[in-house]
Amino acid sequence: MRRHATVASAAQRAGARPREGPRARRMWQRPAMVATGLTLATAAVAAAYAPLPPLPPLPPLSPPPQTLPLSPPPPALLPAPRGHAVGHAVGHAVGHAVGHAVGHAVGHAVAAEAPLRQRAARARGRGRTAPAAPADSFAVVGTARSGERLGHLLKRMDVTAPGLKLALARARHAEVWRALRAGDEVHAQVDHGGRLLRLSLDRQEAGAHAGVSWRILRTGSARYRFERVPSKSHVDIEARAGRLRRGSVFTALEAAGVPPTVAAQLPRAFGDTFDLRRLPAADARFHVVFETTAHRGRRTGAGRLLVAAVETHGRRRIAIRCDAPAAAAAVATGRDTARYCDANGRLLGRRFLAAPVKVGRVSSRFGWRLDPRRGTRRHHDGTDFAAPAGSPIHATATGRVTFVGTQNGYGRTVIVDHGGGIQTVYAHLRDTVSGLRAGARLDQGTVLGYVGRSGVATGNHVHYEVREHGRAVPPSRVAARGADVLDARRMAAFRRSSRPWLARAGLLAVADTPRKARS
């Protein structure tokens, strides 16, 4: 008895199970089967949970599964067939409960996450390069006024663009946005909050059939990309007619559908031969023919004024464009130097401008004077116009440059030959325009340099001198002369180009009438 107790104690310390009845002895002699079952169950549960993300705590199961004892089986075990059935039932119940709980929790997590994903997608659409979906964006169109800046135009359009002013000051391909012209149509795409997504402006440039699309794309909360994309534009000719009344000339032109950019060209077309602001009290009729450009079926702007006619008291005054076709590029850049003729091919306006600067005063006239530096009486061969430093200096008549450089006390000087033995001299310049060289052709009004005080000068001014056959003459002598008439070659080209314009306005009879009958 003592020996058996010692053996039993040693077996218990070693982890062995004490001996039991015959039926229990046969069951516990199969440890491999039990270990294999537990391993397979553990692997199945691990495989079910492995691909899933961390889940919230499982909700209470309904009905709750029956709690199974995990303690060792009692001494009296069931027979083998009945134990197998119970094990199968327990496994089925556990698998069903676990699957139901996992599916229920995953469904709740996905449903809760869906609104967050939708809000994140909308936020990405508002703050990234690509514009929002068409349902979330709107198109706004604004027309620039004379002298209006882009920021003020966007404010009138109720469009907000944080950081655009700073980006505009630093950007390349943005010169058109810094100098909007009256009548420019700006197309904006904004989101539902009025924030700018895209801005575009189409203009005609460099000829009659080429244009350019200027674009601003928002690439961040306060970041923008500026683009300049060449495009082909369709050019058409339109005609308008209506009545003018003194004091409301441009209002009447606008009411008749004449674009502001075309209306602004009318005063220059007639020059000093006819002043639109001094119309008689009676009504006057007008006819206007001009170019328009369209891009992708949408009108993008107006170009050159081709024909302008005004009838007052039975008298008709007409101005027809008679310069070279290449001058169309000057309209797009705002440096139009067009010339207009009457029906006989005579240039309208003066042959020579009275002054080479638009802002300034006469500080010294042509003739004898007291020299301001030497204090002696000397002859002054030109007329001095005092103006702020850097003011543009314009060619007073069409001609060809014969000299660009420095001449003794004249400082930086430009000399232009106008034919017929007449030359004009522009002296004391601060600088000349880039690329100006001898042999270049200048139209009347073209900028050739800037006011300065180079050479012998007491202040900022331009010395304007007129020479006839090498001798200095008063500038007023040539300024009072009549305008030129087109030569035979240019007259033929003028006739060919003007006929379709006059026909469009119903004025073709003017071109076909003999010259003596029109005088």
XYZ file of C-alpha atoms in Angstrom:
519
model
C 0.000 0.000 0.000
C 2.822 2.442 0.762
C 4.521 1.643 -2.516
C 1.354 2.289 -4.534
C 0.842 5.692 -2.849
C 4.393 6.735 -3.694
C 3.945 5.753 -7.344
C 0.652 7.694 -7.544
C 2.204 10.823 -6.047
C 5.088 10.684 -8.529
C 2.622 10.308 -11.411
C 0.616 13.327 -10.277
C 3.778 15.427 -10.004
C 4.750 14.382 -13.545
C 1.347 15.516 -14.913
C -0.065 12.016 -15.502
C -3.765 11.461 -14.964
C -4.697 9.096 -12.129
C -6.105 5.838 -13.151
C -9.850 5.552 -13.556
C -12.371 3.009 -14.756
C -11.997 0.739 -17.803
C -14.154 2.966 -20.101
C -12.196 6.118 -19.239
C -8.926 4.253 -19.728
C -9.848 3.420 -23.315
C -10.848 7.098 -24.094
C -7.741 8.795 -22.769
C -5.487 6.402 -24.542
C -6.215 8.379 -27.791
C -4.518 11.776 -27.102
C -3.503 12.207 -30.796
C -7.157 12.355 -31.915
C -8.024 15.047 -29.370
C -4.907 17.130 -30.190
C -5.630 16.955 -33.924
C -9.226 18.106 -33.390
C -8.184 21.078 -31.294
C -5.527 22.060 -33.844
C -7.994 21.967 -36.741
C -10.566 24.017 -34.807
C -7.964 26.633 -33.892
C -6.740 26.895 -37.497
C -10.296 27.291 -38.791
C -11.057 30.133 -36.399
C -7.702 31.833 -37.187
C -8.324 31.537 -40.933
C -11.753 33.107 -40.536
C -10.435 36.115 -38.605
C -7.096 36.644 -40.379
C -8.250 38.581 -43.544
C -10.634 40.792 -41.644
C -9.668 44.280 -40.291
C -9.940 44.950 -36.567
C -13.594 44.795 -35.653
C -15.540 46.602 -32.951
C -16.749 44.562 -29.989
C -19.253 41.968 -31.118
C -22.847 42.758 -30.220
C -24.725 40.311 -28.001
C -25.859 37.278 -29.919
C -29.522 36.464 -30.085
C -30.104 33.805 -28.923
C -26.840 33.521 -26.958
C -24.941 30.352 -27.645
C -24.940 27.668 -24.994
C -21.903 27.903 -22.746
C -19.848 24.730 -23.010
C -17.688 23.520 -20.172
C -13.982 23.640 -20.914
C -12.954 21.679 -17.830
C -11.840 18.088 -18.175
C -14.702 15.651 -18.760
C -16.175 13.940 -15.763
C -14.981 10.494 -14.834
C -17.985 8.819 -16.483
C -17.794 9.622 -20.179
C -20.462 8.962 -22.770
C -20.059 6.190 -25.198
C -18.035 6.932 -28.338
C -20.985 7.235 -30.794
C -22.863 9.658 -28.578
C -19.683 11.766 -27.984
C -19.159 12.041 -31.733
C -22.699 13.366 -32.258
C -22.353 15.940 -29.472
C -19.043 17.144 -30.917
C -20.595 17.591 -34.373
C -23.502 19.567 -32.923
C -21.214 21.804 -30.857
C -18.979 22.576 -33.876
C -21.977 23.449 -36.046
C -23.389 25.769 -33.375
C -20.082 27.557 -32.799
C -19.458 28.056 -36.559
C -22.951 29.442 -37.126
C -22.657 31.853 -34.198
C -19.208 33.102 -35.227
C -20.253 33.612 -38.887
C -23.407 35.469 -37.890
C -21.495 37.778 -35.529
C -18.717 38.530 -38.055
C -21.166 39.306 -40.895
C -23.289 41.507 -38.656
C -20.279 43.526 -37.416
C -18.701 43.949 -40.864
C -22.024 45.136 -42.333
C -22.384 47.770 -39.615
C -18.776 48.976 -40.152
C -19.175 49.342 -43.944
C -22.480 51.180 -43.578
C -20.952 53.597 -41.075
C -17.924 54.229 -43.291
C -19.863 54.987 -46.535
C -20.830 58.612 -45.666
C -17.226 59.341 -44.664
C -15.983 58.111 -48.023
C -18.548 60.234 -49.887
C -17.584 63.378 -47.960
C -13.876 62.710 -48.582
C -14.531 62.316 -52.310
C -16.376 65.639 -52.449
C -13.554 67.345 -50.572
C -10.997 65.987 -53.015
C -13.066 67.303 -55.933
C -13.085 70.830 -54.474
C -9.403 71.142 -53.733
C -7.497 69.393 -56.498
C -6.461 70.144 -60.062
C -9.414 68.534 -61.816
C -12.627 70.578 -61.715
C -15.586 69.283 -59.805
C -18.190 67.177 -61.493
C -20.513 69.047 -63.858
C -23.319 68.766 -61.324
C -21.207 70.637 -58.759
C -19.839 73.424 -61.038
C -21.357 76.431 -62.747
C -20.395 78.669 -65.685
C -20.253 82.441 -65.237
C -19.558 84.934 -68.051
C -18.374 88.511 -67.503
C -17.565 91.359 -69.894
C -14.658 93.640 -69.030
C -15.186 97.375 -68.904
C -12.765 100.043 -70.047
C -9.733 100.111 -67.719
C -11.132 97.374 -65.479
C -8.790 95.025 -63.668
C -9.303 91.277 -63.367
C -9.911 91.398 -59.620
C -12.720 93.923 -59.989
C -14.268 91.926 -62.839
C -14.290 88.731 -60.745
C -15.890 90.661 -57.890
C -18.711 91.777 -60.211
C -19.116 88.139 -61.280
C -19.330 86.991 -57.598
C -16.289 84.759 -58.084
C -13.746 84.301 -55.287
C -10.128 83.411 -56.090
C -7.876 83.534 -52.987
C -4.231 84.122 -53.863
C -4.869 84.913 -57.532
C -3.569 88.489 -57.321
C -0.185 87.338 -55.990
C 0.017 84.483 -58.497
C -0.833 86.884 -61.327
C 2.059 89.176 -60.418
C 4.560 86.302 -60.599
C 3.206 84.272 -63.507
C 4.350 83.986 -67.082
C 1.811 83.906 -69.945
C -0.355 86.276 -67.915
C 0.093 89.604 -69.716
C -3.423 89.516 -71.143
C -4.917 89.170 -67.642
C -3.002 92.258 -66.457
C -4.412 94.448 -69.250
C -8.005 93.538 -70.041
C -9.641 95.459 -72.861
C -13.186 96.762 -72.968
C -15.457 94.067 -74.361
C -13.300 91.067 -73.396
C -15.537 88.116 -72.498
C -14.149 86.139 -69.559
C -15.623 82.665 -68.964
C -15.317 81.284 -65.426
C -16.121 77.843 -64.012
C -16.839 77.879 -60.273
C -17.929 75.382 -57.651
C -21.131 75.601 -55.614
C -19.382 77.937 -53.164
C -18.404 80.447 -55.854
C -14.692 79.499 -55.758
C -12.831 79.699 -59.038
C -11.976 76.441 -60.804
C -11.103 77.644 -64.302
C -10.895 80.946 -66.189
C -10.596 81.397 -69.960
C -10.359 84.251 -72.459
C -10.126 83.864 -76.243
C -8.575 86.538 -78.415
C -7.626 86.983 -82.033
C -3.907 87.401 -82.602
C -1.251 87.462 -85.287
C -3.473 87.548 -88.342
C -7.040 87.001 -89.370
C -7.274 83.214 -88.910
C -5.222 82.587 -85.779
C -6.111 83.124 -82.152
C -5.034 82.206 -78.674
C -6.878 80.905 -75.638
C -5.657 82.251 -72.288
C -6.490 80.036 -69.315
C -6.125 80.025 -65.536
C -6.512 76.654 -63.760
C -6.681 76.309 -59.990
C -4.279 73.612 -58.808
C -4.645 74.016 -55.041
C -6.258 76.092 -52.331
C -4.308 79.205 -53.433
C -2.274 77.937 -56.391
C -2.928 78.549 -60.080
C -1.481 77.525 -63.423
C -1.471 79.954 -66.358
C -1.672 78.630 -69.914
C -1.492 80.130 -73.389
C -2.905 77.751 -76.011
C -2.900 78.694 -79.739
C -6.183 78.025 -81.493
C -7.754 78.545 -84.883
C -10.589 81.029 -85.069
C -13.215 81.552 -87.721
C -13.375 85.159 -88.972
C -16.630 86.650 -90.210
C -17.752 90.124 -91.320
C -20.765 91.755 -89.685
C -22.628 94.996 -90.400
C -24.704 97.189 -88.100
C -26.808 100.274 -88.757
C -28.788 102.667 -86.614
C -29.362 106.253 -85.550
C -27.031 108.520 -83.615
C -27.951 111.439 -81.413
C -25.668 114.039 -79.958
C -24.547 113.211 -76.429
C -25.245 109.471 -76.713
C -23.110 108.261 -79.623
C -21.576 105.236 -77.922
C -24.852 104.339 -76.208
C -26.536 104.201 -79.617
C -23.701 102.095 -81.032
C -23.982 99.649 -78.141
C -27.768 99.452 -78.554
C -27.262 98.563 -82.231
C -24.970 95.657 -81.313
C -21.599 97.266 -82.066
C -18.939 95.792 -79.716
C -17.099 98.315 -77.491
C -13.743 97.438 -79.075
C -15.127 98.437 -82.488
C -16.866 101.582 -81.235
C -13.567 102.767 -79.739
C -12.002 102.741 -83.235
C -14.559 105.108 -84.795
C -13.071 108.466 -83.662
C -9.679 107.509 -85.031
C -11.151 106.345 -88.325
C -12.419 109.824 -89.168
C -9.442 111.592 -87.623
C -9.790 115.367 -87.501
C -12.082 115.467 -90.542
C -15.195 114.727 -88.509
C -15.850 114.757 -84.756
C -18.540 112.333 -83.593
C -18.981 114.332 -80.407
C -20.199 117.361 -82.386
C -23.091 115.839 -84.245
C -25.905 118.197 -85.252
C -29.084 118.288 -83.240
C -30.987 116.336 -85.875
C -30.678 112.558 -85.945
C -27.829 111.015 -87.912
C -27.679 107.558 -89.427
C -24.620 105.340 -89.258
C -23.344 102.158 -90.931
C -20.540 100.064 -89.423
C -18.770 97.009 -90.875
C -16.311 95.069 -88.682
C -14.666 91.687 -88.199
C -15.723 89.140 -85.595
C -13.976 85.950 -84.496
C -15.531 82.687 -83.323
C -13.924 79.694 -81.646
C -15.720 76.335 -81.435
C -18.980 77.930 -82.492
C -18.828 80.671 -79.845
C -18.124 84.322 -80.588
C -14.829 85.256 -78.971
C -14.505 88.932 -79.864
C -14.360 91.632 -82.493
C -11.365 92.760 -84.507
C -10.800 95.484 -87.074
C -13.205 98.256 -87.989
C -13.495 98.025 -91.784
C -16.052 100.648 -92.799
C -17.723 103.512 -90.935
C -20.250 105.850 -92.549
C -22.261 108.691 -91.017
C -25.042 110.619 -92.805
C -26.091 114.078 -91.551
C -28.257 116.617 -93.445
C -28.015 114.553 -96.613
C -24.199 114.469 -96.514
C -22.383 111.198 -96.147
C -18.956 110.880 -94.569
C -17.257 107.521 -95.028
C -14.030 105.963 -93.709
C -12.702 102.743 -95.289
C -9.729 100.859 -93.934
C -6.869 101.061 -96.440
C -3.780 99.688 -94.692
C -2.003 96.373 -95.248
C -3.729 93.150 -94.058
C -0.792 92.470 -91.741
C -2.037 95.275 -89.499
C -4.662 92.877 -88.091
C -2.081 91.670 -85.560
C -1.806 95.211 -84.181
C -5.506 95.204 -83.247
C -5.097 92.126 -81.041
C -2.148 93.644 -79.154
C -3.756 97.061 -78.690
C -1.163 98.827 -80.903
C -3.358 99.415 -83.953
C -1.820 101.899 -86.405
C -4.547 101.591 -89.042
C -5.138 104.226 -91.723
C -8.496 105.025 -93.266
C -9.327 106.534 -96.640
C -12.380 108.100 -98.193
C -14.050 106.549 -101.229
C -11.486 108.266 -103.505
C -8.481 106.681 -101.779
C -7.436 109.886 -99.998
C -6.033 109.302 -96.516
C -8.169 110.774 -93.775
C -6.601 112.896 -91.099
C -3.429 114.912 -91.135
C -0.305 113.729 -92.837
C 1.795 114.885 -89.860
C 0.778 114.952 -86.235
C 1.136 118.265 -84.440
C 3.284 116.768 -81.630
C 5.289 113.558 -81.068
C 4.022 113.127 -77.464
C 0.474 112.828 -76.178
C 1.214 114.263 -72.726
C 3.455 117.300 -72.388
C 3.851 120.993 -73.062
C 5.870 123.197 -75.419
C 8.910 124.383 -73.473
C 10.773 126.032 -76.368
C 9.499 126.968 -79.858
C 11.124 127.083 -83.272
C 13.118 130.289 -83.997
C 15.514 132.652 -82.260
C 15.840 132.337 -78.498
C 18.199 132.879 -75.578
C 20.247 129.704 -75.183
C 19.594 128.380 -71.622
C 23.127 127.017 -71.245
C 25.316 129.602 -72.996
C 23.203 132.650 -72.251
C 23.535 133.893 -75.861
C 20.950 134.424 -78.587
C 20.854 131.433 -80.917
C 18.472 129.929 -83.455
C 16.462 126.927 -82.269
C 15.903 124.519 -85.176
C 13.041 122.587 -83.606
C 10.323 122.569 -80.961
C 10.927 121.189 -77.464
C 8.140 119.259 -75.718
C 8.651 118.797 -71.968
C 7.190 115.536 -70.654
C 7.767 113.104 -67.770
C 10.796 110.854 -68.140
C 9.939 107.643 -69.954
C 6.890 109.040 -71.787
C 6.474 107.370 -75.208
C 7.494 109.301 -78.326
C 5.442 108.666 -81.492
C 6.339 109.012 -85.144
C 4.389 112.005 -86.454
C 4.017 110.502 -89.951
C 4.589 107.303 -91.875
C 8.195 106.857 -93.029
C 11.412 104.883 -92.940
C 14.112 105.123 -90.247
C 17.430 106.403 -91.612
C 19.438 106.877 -88.392
C 19.437 105.460 -84.855
C 22.302 106.468 -82.567
C 24.017 109.393 -80.808
C 24.677 112.811 -82.378
C 26.829 115.284 -80.414
C 24.648 117.467 -78.186
C 21.447 115.812 -79.440
C 22.210 112.672 -77.457
C 20.237 109.587 -78.508
C 18.554 110.476 -81.770
C 16.175 108.930 -84.311
C 15.745 110.343 -87.846
C 12.820 109.291 -90.064
C 12.503 109.962 -93.807
C 8.929 110.577 -95.036
C 9.620 111.032 -98.725
C 9.398 114.200 -100.768
C 12.565 115.517 -99.123
C 10.985 115.718 -95.636
C 12.655 114.282 -92.526
C 11.774 114.415 -88.815
C 14.308 114.345 -85.978
C 13.660 113.125 -82.406
C 16.499 113.967 -79.971
C 17.490 113.732 -76.260
C 15.825 110.304 -75.962
C 16.367 108.230 -72.863
C 16.191 105.078 -74.976
C 14.734 103.726 -78.209
C 12.291 100.846 -78.543
C 13.840 97.403 -78.676
C 14.887 96.302 -82.156
C 14.599 99.734 -83.837
C 17.223 99.969 -86.608
C 17.892 101.963 -89.729
C 15.662 100.790 -92.565
C 12.669 99.967 -90.369
C 9.293 101.251 -91.576
C 7.164 103.202 -89.092
C 3.491 104.055 -89.342
C 2.068 107.271 -88.023
C 1.677 107.029 -84.265
C 4.178 104.176 -83.794
C 6.274 104.452 -80.614
C 9.974 104.867 -81.480
C 11.525 105.902 -78.152
C 11.064 107.442 -74.709
C 11.519 110.928 -73.270
C 14.838 111.590 -71.533
C 17.655 114.129 -71.192
C 20.593 112.566 -73.034
C 23.123 114.860 -74.686
C 23.087 118.594 -73.830
C 19.727 119.101 -72.084
C 18.491 120.983 -69.034
C 15.543 118.668 -68.334
C 13.448 115.780 -69.597
C 12.061 116.657 -73.027
C 12.095 115.653 -76.697
C 13.555 117.925 -79.364
C 11.272 117.603 -82.415
C 12.713 118.940 -85.668
C 11.400 118.938 -89.247
C 13.817 119.222 -92.170
C 12.773 119.916 -95.759
C 15.513 119.168 -98.288
C 18.057 119.346 -95.469
C 16.894 122.674 -94.042
C 15.075 123.070 -90.724
C 11.506 124.424 -91.097
C 8.732 125.102 -88.565
C 6.838 121.885 -87.761
C 3.555 123.701 -88.293
C 4.381 124.094 -91.991
C 4.149 120.375 -92.742
C 1.397 119.713 -90.184
C -0.973 121.968 -92.158
C -0.492 120.102 -95.425
C -3.210 117.859 -96.848
C -3.219 114.101 -96.641
C -1.678 111.808 -99.212
C -3.515 109.862 -101.909
C -2.857 106.161 -102.455
C -0.576 105.328 -105.350
C -1.781 103.198 -108.273
C -0.677 99.861 -106.787
C -2.234 100.483 -103.372
C -5.335 101.994 -104.954
C -6.015 98.763 -106.878
C -5.639 96.693 -103.716
C -7.882 99.146 -101.879
C -10.639 98.756 -104.481
C -10.524 94.942 -104.323
C -10.646 94.708 -100.553
C -13.290 97.385 -99.949
C -15.970 96.165 -102.387
C -17.231 93.210 -100.253
C -17.216 95.416 -97.135
C -19.300 98.126 -98.799
C -21.663 95.511 -100.232
C -22.238 94.119 -96.745
C -23.319 97.568 -95.513
C -25.386 98.350 -98.610
C -22.963 101.114 -99.622
C -21.562 99.596 -102.799
C -23.062 102.431 -104.850
C -20.587 104.787 -103.145
C -17.617 102.932 -104.606
C -19.171 102.730 -108.065
C -20.100 106.418 -108.256
C -17.689 108.523 -110.379
C -15.329 110.716 -108.387
C -16.734 114.023 -109.707
C -20.277 113.046 -108.752
C -19.196 112.435 -105.131
C -17.345 115.707 -104.712
